[in-house]
XYZ file of C-alpha atoms in Angstrom:
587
model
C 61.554 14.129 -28.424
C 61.167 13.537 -24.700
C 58.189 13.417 -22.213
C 58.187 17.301 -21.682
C 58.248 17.497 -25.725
C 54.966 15.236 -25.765
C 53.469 17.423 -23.229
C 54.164 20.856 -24.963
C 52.485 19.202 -28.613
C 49.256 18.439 -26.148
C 49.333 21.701 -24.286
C 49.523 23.507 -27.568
C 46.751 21.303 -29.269
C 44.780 21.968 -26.205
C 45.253 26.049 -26.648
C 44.804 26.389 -30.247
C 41.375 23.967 -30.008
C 40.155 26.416 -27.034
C 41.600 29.685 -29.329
C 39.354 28.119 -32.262
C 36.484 27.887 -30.039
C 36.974 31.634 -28.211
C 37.503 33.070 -32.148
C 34.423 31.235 -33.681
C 32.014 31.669 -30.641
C 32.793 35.774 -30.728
C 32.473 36.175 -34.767
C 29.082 34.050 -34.445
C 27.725 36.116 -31.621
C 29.121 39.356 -33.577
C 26.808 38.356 -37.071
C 23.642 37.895 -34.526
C 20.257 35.515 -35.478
C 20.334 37.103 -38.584
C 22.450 34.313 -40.043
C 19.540 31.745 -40.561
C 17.108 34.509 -42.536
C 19.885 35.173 -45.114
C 20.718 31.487 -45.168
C 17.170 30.808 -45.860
C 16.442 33.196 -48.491
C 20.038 32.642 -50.194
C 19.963 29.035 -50.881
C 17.549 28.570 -53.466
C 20.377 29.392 -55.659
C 23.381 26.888 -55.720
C 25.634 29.419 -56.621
C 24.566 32.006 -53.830
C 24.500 28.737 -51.557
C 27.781 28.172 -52.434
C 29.224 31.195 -51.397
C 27.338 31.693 -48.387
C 28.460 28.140 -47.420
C 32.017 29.361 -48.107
C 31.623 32.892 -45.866
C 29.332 31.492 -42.518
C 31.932 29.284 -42.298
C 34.276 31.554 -42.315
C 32.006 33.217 -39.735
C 32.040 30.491 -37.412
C 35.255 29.109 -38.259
C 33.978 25.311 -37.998
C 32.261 23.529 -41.459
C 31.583 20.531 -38.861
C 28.933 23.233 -37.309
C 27.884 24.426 -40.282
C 26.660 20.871 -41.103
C 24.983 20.630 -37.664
C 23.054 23.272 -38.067
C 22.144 22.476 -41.464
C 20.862 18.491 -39.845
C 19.059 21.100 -37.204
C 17.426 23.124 -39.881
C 16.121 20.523 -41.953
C 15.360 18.329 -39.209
C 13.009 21.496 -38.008
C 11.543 21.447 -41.545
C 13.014 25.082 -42.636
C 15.138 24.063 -45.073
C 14.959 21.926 -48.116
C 17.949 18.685 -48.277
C 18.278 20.073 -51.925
C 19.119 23.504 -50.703
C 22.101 21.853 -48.192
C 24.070 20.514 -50.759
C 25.668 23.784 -52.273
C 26.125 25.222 -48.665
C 27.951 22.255 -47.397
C 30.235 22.210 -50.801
C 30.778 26.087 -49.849
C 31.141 25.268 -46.324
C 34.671 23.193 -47.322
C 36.102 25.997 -48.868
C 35.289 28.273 -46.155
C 37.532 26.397 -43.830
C 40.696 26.901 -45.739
C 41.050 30.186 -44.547
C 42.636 29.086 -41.025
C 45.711 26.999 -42.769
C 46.681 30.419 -44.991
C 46.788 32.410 -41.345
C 49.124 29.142 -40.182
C 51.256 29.042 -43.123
C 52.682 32.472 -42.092
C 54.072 30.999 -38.981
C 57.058 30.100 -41.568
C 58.145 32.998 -42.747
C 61.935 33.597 -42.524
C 63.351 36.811 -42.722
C 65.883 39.575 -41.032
C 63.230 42.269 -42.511
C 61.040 43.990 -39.664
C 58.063 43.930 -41.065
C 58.124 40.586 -42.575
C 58.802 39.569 -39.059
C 55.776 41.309 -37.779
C 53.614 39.154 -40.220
C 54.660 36.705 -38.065
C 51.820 35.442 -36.110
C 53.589 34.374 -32.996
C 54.753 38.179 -33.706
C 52.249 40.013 -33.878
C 49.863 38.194 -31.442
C 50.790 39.700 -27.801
C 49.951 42.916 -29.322
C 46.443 41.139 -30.545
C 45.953 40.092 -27.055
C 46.659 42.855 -25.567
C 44.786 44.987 -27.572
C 41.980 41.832 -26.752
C 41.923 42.027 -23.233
C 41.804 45.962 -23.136
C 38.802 45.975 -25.644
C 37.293 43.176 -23.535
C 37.485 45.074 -20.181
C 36.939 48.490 -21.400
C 33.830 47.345 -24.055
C 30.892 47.042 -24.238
C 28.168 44.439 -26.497
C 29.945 43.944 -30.018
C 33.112 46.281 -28.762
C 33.600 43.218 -26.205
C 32.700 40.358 -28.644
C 35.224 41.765 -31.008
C 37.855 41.601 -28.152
C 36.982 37.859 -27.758
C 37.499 37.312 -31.096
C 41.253 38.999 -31.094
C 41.942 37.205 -27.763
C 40.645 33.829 -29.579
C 43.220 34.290 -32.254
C 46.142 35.148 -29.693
C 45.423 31.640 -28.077
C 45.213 30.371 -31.178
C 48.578 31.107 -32.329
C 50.274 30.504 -29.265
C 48.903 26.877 -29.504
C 50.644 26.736 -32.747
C 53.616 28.031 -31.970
C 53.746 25.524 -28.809
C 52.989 22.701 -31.302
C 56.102 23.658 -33.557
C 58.270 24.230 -30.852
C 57.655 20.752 -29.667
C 57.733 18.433 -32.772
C 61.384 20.300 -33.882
C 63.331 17.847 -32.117
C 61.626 15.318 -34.317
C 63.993 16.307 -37.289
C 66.837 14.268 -35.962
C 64.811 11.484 -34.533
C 64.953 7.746 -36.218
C 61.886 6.639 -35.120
C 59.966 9.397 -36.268
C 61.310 9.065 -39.887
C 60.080 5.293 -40.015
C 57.124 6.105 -38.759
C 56.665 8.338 -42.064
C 57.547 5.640 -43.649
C 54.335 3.943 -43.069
C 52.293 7.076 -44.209
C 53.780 6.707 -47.473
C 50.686 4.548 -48.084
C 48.175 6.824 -49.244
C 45.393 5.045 -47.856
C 46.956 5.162 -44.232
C 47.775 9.079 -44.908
C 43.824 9.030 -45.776
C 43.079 7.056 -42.432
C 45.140 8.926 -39.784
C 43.807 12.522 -41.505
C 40.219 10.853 -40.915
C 41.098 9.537 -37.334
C 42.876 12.211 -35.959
C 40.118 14.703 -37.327
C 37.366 12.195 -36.120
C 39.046 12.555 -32.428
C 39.566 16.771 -32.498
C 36.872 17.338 -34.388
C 38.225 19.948 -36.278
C 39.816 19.788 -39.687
C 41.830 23.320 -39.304
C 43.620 21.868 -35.446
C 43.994 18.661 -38.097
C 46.255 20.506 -40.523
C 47.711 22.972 -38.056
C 49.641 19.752 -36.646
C 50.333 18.509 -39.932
C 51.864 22.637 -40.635
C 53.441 21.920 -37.305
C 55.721 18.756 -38.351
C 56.015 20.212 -41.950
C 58.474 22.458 -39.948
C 60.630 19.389 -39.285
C 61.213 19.648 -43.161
C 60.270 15.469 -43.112
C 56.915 16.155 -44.364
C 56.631 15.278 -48.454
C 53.618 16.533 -51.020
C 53.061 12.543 -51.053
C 52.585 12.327 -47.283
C 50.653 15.383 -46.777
C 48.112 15.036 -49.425
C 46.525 12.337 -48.141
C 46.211 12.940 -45.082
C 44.661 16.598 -46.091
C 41.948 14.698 -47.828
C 41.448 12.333 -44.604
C 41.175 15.044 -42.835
C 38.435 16.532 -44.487
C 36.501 13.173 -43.926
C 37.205 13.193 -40.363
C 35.094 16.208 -40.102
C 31.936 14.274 -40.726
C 32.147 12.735 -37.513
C 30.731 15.644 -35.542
C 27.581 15.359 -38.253
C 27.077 12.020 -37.463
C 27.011 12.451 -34.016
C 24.529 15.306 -34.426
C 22.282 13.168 -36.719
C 21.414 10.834 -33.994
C 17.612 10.872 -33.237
C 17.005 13.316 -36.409
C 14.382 12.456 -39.374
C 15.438 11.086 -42.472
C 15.595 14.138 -44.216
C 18.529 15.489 -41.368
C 20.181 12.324 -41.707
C 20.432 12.572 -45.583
C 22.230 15.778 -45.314
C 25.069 14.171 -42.704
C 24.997 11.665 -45.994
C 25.414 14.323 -48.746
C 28.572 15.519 -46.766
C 30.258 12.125 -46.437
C 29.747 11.464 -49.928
C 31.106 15.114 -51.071
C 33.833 14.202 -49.444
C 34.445 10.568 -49.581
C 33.925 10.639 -53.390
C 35.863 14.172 -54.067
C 38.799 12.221 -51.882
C 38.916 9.243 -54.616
C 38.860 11.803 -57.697
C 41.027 13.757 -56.226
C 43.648 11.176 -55.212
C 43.349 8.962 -58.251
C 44.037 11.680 -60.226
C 47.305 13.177 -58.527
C 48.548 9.149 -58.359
C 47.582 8.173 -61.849
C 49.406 11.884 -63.282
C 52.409 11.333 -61.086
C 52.701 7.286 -62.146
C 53.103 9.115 -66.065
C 55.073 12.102 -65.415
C 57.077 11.087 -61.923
C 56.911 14.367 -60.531
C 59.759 15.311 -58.481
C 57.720 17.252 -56.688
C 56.189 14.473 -54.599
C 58.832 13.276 -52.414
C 60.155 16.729 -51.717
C 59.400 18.398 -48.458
C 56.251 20.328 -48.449
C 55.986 23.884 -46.029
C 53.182 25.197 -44.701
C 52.677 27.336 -46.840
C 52.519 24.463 -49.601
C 49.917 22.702 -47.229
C 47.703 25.592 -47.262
C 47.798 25.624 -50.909
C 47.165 21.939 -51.260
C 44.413 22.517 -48.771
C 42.899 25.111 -50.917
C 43.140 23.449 -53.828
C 41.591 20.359 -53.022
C 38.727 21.818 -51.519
C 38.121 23.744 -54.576
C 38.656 21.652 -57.194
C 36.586 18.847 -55.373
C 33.778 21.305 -55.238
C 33.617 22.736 -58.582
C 33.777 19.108 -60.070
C 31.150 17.841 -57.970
C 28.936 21.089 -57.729
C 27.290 20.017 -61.259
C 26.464 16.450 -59.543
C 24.351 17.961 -56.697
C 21.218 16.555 -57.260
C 23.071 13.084 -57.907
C 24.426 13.517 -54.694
C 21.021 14.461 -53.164
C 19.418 10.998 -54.860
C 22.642 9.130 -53.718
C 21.708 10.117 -50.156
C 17.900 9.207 -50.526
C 18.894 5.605 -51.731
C 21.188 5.412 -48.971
C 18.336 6.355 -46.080
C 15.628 5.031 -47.421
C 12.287 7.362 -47.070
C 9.918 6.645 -44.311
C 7.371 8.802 -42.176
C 9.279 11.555 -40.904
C 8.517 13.425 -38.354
C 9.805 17.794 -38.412
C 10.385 19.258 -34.916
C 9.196 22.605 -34.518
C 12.944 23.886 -33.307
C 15.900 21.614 -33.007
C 17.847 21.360 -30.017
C 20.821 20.973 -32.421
C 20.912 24.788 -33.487
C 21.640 25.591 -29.641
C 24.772 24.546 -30.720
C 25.138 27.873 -32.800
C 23.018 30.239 -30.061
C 23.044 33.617 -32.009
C 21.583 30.970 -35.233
C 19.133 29.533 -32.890
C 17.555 32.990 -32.118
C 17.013 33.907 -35.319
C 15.086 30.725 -35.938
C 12.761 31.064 -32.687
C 12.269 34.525 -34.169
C 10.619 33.072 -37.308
C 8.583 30.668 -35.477
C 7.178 33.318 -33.235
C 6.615 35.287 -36.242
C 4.678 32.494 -37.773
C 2.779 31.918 -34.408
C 2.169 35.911 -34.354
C 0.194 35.388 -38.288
C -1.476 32.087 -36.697
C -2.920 33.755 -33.669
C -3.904 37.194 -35.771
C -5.580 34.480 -38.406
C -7.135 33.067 -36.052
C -8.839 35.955 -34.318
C -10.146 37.607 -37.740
C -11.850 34.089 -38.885
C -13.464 34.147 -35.422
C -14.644 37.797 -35.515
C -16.246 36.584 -39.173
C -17.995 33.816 -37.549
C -20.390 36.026 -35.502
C -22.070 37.499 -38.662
C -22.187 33.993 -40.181
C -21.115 31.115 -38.619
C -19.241 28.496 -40.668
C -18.552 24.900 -38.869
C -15.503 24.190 -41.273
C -13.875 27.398 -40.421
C -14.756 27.161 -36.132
C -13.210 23.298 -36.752
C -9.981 25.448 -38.342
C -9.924 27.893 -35.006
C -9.661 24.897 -32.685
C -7.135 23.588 -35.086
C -4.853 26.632 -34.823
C -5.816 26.972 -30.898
C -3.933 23.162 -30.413
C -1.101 24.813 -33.057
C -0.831 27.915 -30.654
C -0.342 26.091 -27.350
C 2.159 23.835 -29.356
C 4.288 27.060 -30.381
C 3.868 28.476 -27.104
C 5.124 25.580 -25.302
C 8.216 24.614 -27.970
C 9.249 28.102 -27.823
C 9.079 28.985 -24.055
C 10.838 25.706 -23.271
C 13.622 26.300 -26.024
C 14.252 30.018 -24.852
C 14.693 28.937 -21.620
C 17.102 27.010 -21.972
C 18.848 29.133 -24.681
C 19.019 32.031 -22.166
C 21.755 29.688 -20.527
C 23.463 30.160 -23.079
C 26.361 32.731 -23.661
C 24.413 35.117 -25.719
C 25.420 38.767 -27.223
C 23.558 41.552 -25.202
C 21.061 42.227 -28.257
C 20.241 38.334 -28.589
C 19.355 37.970 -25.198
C 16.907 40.954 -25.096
C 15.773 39.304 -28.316
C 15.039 36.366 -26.294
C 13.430 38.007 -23.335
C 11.409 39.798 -26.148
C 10.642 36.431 -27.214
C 9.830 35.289 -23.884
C 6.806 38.056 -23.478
C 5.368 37.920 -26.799
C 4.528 34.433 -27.240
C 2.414 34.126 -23.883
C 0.413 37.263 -25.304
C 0.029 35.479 -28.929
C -1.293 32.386 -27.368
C -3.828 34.185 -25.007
C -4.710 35.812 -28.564
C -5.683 32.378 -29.354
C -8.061 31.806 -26.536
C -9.853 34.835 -26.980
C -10.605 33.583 -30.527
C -11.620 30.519 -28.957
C -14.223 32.391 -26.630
C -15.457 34.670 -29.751
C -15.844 31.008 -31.122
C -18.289 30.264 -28.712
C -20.213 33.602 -28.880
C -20.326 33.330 -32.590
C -21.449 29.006 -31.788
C -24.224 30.620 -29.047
C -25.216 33.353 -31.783
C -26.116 30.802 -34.236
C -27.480 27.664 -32.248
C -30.284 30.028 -30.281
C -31.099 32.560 -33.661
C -29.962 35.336 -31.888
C -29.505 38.879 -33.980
C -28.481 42.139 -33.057
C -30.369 45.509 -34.788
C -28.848 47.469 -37.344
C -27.837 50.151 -35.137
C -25.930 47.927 -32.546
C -24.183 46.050 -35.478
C -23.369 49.412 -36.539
C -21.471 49.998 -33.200
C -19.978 46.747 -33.460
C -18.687 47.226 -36.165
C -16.673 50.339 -34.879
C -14.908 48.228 -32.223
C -14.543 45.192 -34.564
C -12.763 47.643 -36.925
C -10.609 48.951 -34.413
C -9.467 45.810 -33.027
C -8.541 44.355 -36.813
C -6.301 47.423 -37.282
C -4.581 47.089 -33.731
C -4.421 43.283 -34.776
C -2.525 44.197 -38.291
C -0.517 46.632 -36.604
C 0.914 44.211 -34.006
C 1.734 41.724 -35.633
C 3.300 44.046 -38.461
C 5.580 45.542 -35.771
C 6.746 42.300 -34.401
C 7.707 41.007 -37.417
C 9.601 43.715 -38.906
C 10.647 44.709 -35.005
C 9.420 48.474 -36.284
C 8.992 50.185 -33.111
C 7.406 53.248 -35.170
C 4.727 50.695 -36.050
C 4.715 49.386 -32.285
C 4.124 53.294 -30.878
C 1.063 53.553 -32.920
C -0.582 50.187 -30.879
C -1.031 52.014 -27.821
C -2.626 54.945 -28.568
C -5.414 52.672 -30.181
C -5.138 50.150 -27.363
C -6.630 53.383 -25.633
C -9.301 53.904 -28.054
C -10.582 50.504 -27.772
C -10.430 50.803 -24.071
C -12.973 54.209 -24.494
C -15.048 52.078 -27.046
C -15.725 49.008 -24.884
C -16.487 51.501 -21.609
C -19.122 53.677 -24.220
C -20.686 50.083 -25.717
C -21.134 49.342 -22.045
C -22.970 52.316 -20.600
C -24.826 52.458 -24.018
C -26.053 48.773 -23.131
C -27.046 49.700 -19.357
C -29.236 52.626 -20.535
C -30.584 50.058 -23.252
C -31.135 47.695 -20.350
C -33.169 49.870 -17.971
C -35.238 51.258 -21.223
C -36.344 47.707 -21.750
C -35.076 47.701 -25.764
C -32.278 45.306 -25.434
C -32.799 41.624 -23.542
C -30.641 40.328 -21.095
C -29.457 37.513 -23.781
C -28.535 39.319 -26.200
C -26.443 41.774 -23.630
C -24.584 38.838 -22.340
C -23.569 38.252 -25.855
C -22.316 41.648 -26.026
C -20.567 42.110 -22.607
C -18.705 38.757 -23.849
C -17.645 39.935 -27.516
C -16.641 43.473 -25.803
C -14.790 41.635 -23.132
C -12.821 39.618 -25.593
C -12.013 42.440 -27.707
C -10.752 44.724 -24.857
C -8.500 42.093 -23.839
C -6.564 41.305 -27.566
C -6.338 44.392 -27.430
C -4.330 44.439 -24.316
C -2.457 41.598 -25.609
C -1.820 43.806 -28.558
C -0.507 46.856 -26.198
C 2.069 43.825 -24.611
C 3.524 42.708 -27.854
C 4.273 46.231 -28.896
C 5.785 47.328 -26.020
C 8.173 44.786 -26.138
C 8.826 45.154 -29.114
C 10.306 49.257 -28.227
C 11.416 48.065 -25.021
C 13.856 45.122 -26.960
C 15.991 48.179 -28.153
C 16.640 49.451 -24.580
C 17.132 45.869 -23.210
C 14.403 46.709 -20.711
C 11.655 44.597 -20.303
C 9.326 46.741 -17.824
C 6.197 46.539 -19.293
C 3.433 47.984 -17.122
C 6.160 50.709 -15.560
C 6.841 51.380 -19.396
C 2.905 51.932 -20.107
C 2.362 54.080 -16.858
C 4.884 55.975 -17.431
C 3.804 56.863 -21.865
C 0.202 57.796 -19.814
C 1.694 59.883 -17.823
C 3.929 61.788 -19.729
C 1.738 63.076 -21.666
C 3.897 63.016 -25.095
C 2.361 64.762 -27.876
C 3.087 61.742 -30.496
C 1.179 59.679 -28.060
C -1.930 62.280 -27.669
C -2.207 62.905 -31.708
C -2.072 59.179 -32.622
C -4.531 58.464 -29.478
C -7.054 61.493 -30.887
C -6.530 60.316 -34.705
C -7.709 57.129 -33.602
C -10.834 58.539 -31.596
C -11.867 60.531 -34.710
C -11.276 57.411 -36.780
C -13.272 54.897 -34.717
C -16.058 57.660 -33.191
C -19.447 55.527 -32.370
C -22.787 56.410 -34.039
C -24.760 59.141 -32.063
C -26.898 56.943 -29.525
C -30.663 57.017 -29.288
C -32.985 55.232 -30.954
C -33.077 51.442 -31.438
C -30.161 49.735 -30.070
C -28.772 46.746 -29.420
C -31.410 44.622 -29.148
């Protein structure tokens, strides 16, 4: 093996890493930010964890990322450590999946088509068929062209890598070099170092498929160093744990011990059989097929033997990191390492600041028919929690929009973007109905029956538009979000009617100038949610036409006069139609 040789083995490392990467970056942006909700809501089950461990990995193609974004969930407080532990057992299996696509890099045979299941066969076509999709495509027609051109580099790494450890066959100093690596625990430590380095387990036993070729590879060699291998992977955990709370930490701890532990099983019992029976097995070369059975059948066995011993493992983990105060960020910059994950996560906080600000507004609109200090203490409480969300969210989209997003995630960002501003503003209006409600009580003001009456219209109105909004956003329903609008409208009509009632009350000397401060104020505040309200639901229609034009949008449904538009608006006129006026007033 000469200098060339060497440089062939790194060029084709180099390839099949950067195919990985291509391959697992396409599939991830193909499943979307739904990934985290079904994550979430699966994982309360071991068994469902399990196997949706064993298939996002397969997603992604990396268990070292599904671990990171497990320390970025938990770090963020949205998951539980108990509900890692099954996902990260899942997540090994999930990764076997690469070596059985290797192992068919060995097939011999004069047949046609068992040449065509040849991957160095059949991947030109792949590629080509990639690059066409890519530059013809559009949104997930593209992504899925980045995921066939990801697997075309892929191979061609491997094939690079074979080609250039063949000549080691015939070379002395690469058989005593084995030699060494007849020592389990050095098979265990250069699996683990060389893994530790890549950072990825499958590029780990591709090169190990790769010299299997050489036919100097033996069961006894590569056995260990498939279990090493699978430790090495905790490195990129490790790394990612750095600066996360205890909780975070203690899942990067789960997974060494998983694997550590399922390691010293594992290899105790293969040595301790084959010291009995003296397999012949053993010292025989291995293919790569063989190593992607091994592969499999480590992972699985070390799973379902240790899969009962979760909660050990869990309490193994705790004694190791001791607890402490620990501190949950509201979004982890960790998960931008999975983009398409981290959207769906800034979706559910912006969801949960959508309920906050909504909350918030309603207990305020209570307070001005009887005030409550523990509850206006709880409004400036979720005021603070608003400007936090606001400010964790805008700064994380930001920089996620950097990112190489699908076409759908980044209008789900730019949705994002616009809503949160209008959820916080929300929150200062309730903050200013606050104060009316404070001003209301500390100087004994009341209004007459009549003019609560007519409050109570608007008040009505704007708790509907409220529930509707928020409604919409979270199930992005933009048959929900048309209906917003139309009462926007209404409200718009109410406050300009309250007004001119008030004037006329005014220059009849029944209302006082007090009270219609008070008034002008709550009306004020109301109109404006309710503006808010119109913003959130137009971006939530406008997100499915990646278009984020939000006053030419609302101009233009004026305008047009649609008849959708006009019924809802006059449904919602009939529904929220004042008293007649005349009489005692608002005063």
């Amino acid at each position: 093996m000469d200098i060339f040789s060497v440089f062939t083995l790194l060029g084709g490392l180099a390839f099949f890493l950067y195919g990985m990467n291509v391959l697992s970056s396409a599939l991830e942006k193909m499943v979307g930010g739904k990934l985290e909700s079904v994550l979430r809501a699966m994982t309360s089950n071991p068994w469902k964890g399990l196997a949706l461990g064993a298939v996002i990995t397969i997603a992604i193609q990396s268990s070292s990322a599904m671990t990171v974004m497990l320390v970025g969930l938990v770090n963020s407080g949205i998951m539980e450590l108990s509900q890692t532990v099954a996902v990260i057992m899942g997540s090994s299996m999930g990764t076997t999946l690469t070596a059985w696509i290797l192992s068919a890099t060995g097939i011999e045979s004069d047949s046609f088509w068992l040449q065509m299941l040849k991957p160095e066969s059949f991947s030109p076509l792949v590629a080509l068929i990639g690059v066409v999709m890519t530059m013809t495509g559009k949104d997930r027609k593209k992504d899925a062209g980045h995921v066939l051109i990801g697997f075309a580099v892929l191979m061609t790494g491997m094939t690079f890598m074979s080609q250039s450890v063949s000549p080691l066959a015939e070379s002395p100093v690469f058989k005593d070099l084995l030699v060494m690596f007849r020592n389990p625990l050095m098979g265990v430590l250069l699996g683990t170092v060389v893994t530790g380095i890549i950072q990825s387990s499958a590029a780990s036993v591709g090169i190990l498929q790769s010299l299997s070729m050489t036919g100097s590879i033996s069961l006894g060699m590569a056995f260990p160093i498939i279990t090493g291998a699978n430790i090495g992977t905790c490195v990129t955990g490790l790394l990612s744990a750095i600066g996360a709370n205890k909780n975070a930490k203690r899942v990067v701890a789960v997974s060494i011990y998983f694997k550590v532990i399922g390691t010293i099983i594992c290899l105790t019992a293969f040595y301790g059989i084959n010291a009995i029976f003296h397999f012949d097995i053993v010292d025989e070369p291995i293919s790569a097929f063989g190593i992607a059975v091994v592969h499999t059948l480590f992972n699985v066995v070390n799973t379902f033997v240790l899969l009962p011993f979760s909660k050990q493992l869990e309490k193994l983990s705790k004694l190791t990191i001791r607890d402490a105060s620990t501190e949950e960020a509201l979004l982890d910059e960790r998960l931008m390492l999975s983009p398409a994950f981290a959207i769906g996560e800034c979706r559910a906080l912006a969801v949960k600041m959508a309920h906050t600000a909504r909350d918030s507004m309603l207990s305020a609109i209570k307070l001005t028919k009887e005030y409550d200090p523990d509850t206006a203490e709880e409004i400036t409480r979720q005021e603070e929690q608003l400007d936090l969300y606001e400010d964790t969210l805008g700064t994380f989209l930001v920089k996620l929009s950097s990112k190489d997003l699908s076409q759908s995630d980044s209008s789900e960002a730019a949705e994002l973007l616009h809503a949160i501003g209008d959820f916080e503003r929300i929150g200062d209006h309730a903050m200013n109905v606050l104060r009316v409600a404070k001003e209301i009580e500390d100087k004994g003001l009341e209004f007459s029956d009549k003019a609560q009456e007519e409050l109570r219209v608007i008040t009505e109105a704007i708790i509907e538009i409220l529930g509707l909004t928020v409604e919409a956003f979270e199930r992005e329903d933009t048959r929900l979000a048309s209906k917003v609008e139309p009462l926007e409208q209404v409200v718009d009509s109410l406050k300009l009617e309250l007004k001119n009632r008030h004037v006329r009350r005014l220059q009849e000397g029944r209302c006082t100038i007090e009270l219609g401060f008070v008034l002008t104020d709550l009306l004020t505040n109301y109109e404006r949610v309710s503006d808010h309200c119109s913003n959130v639901a137009v971006t939530v229609i406008q997100a499915q036409e990646s278009a984020m034009d939000t006053h030419g949008y609302l101009n233009q449904l004026k305008s047009s006069g649609s008849p959708e538009f006009t019924r809802a608006y006059e449904e919602s006129l009939t529904k929220y139609a004042l008293p007649k006026s005349g009489g005692q007033a608002a005063g």
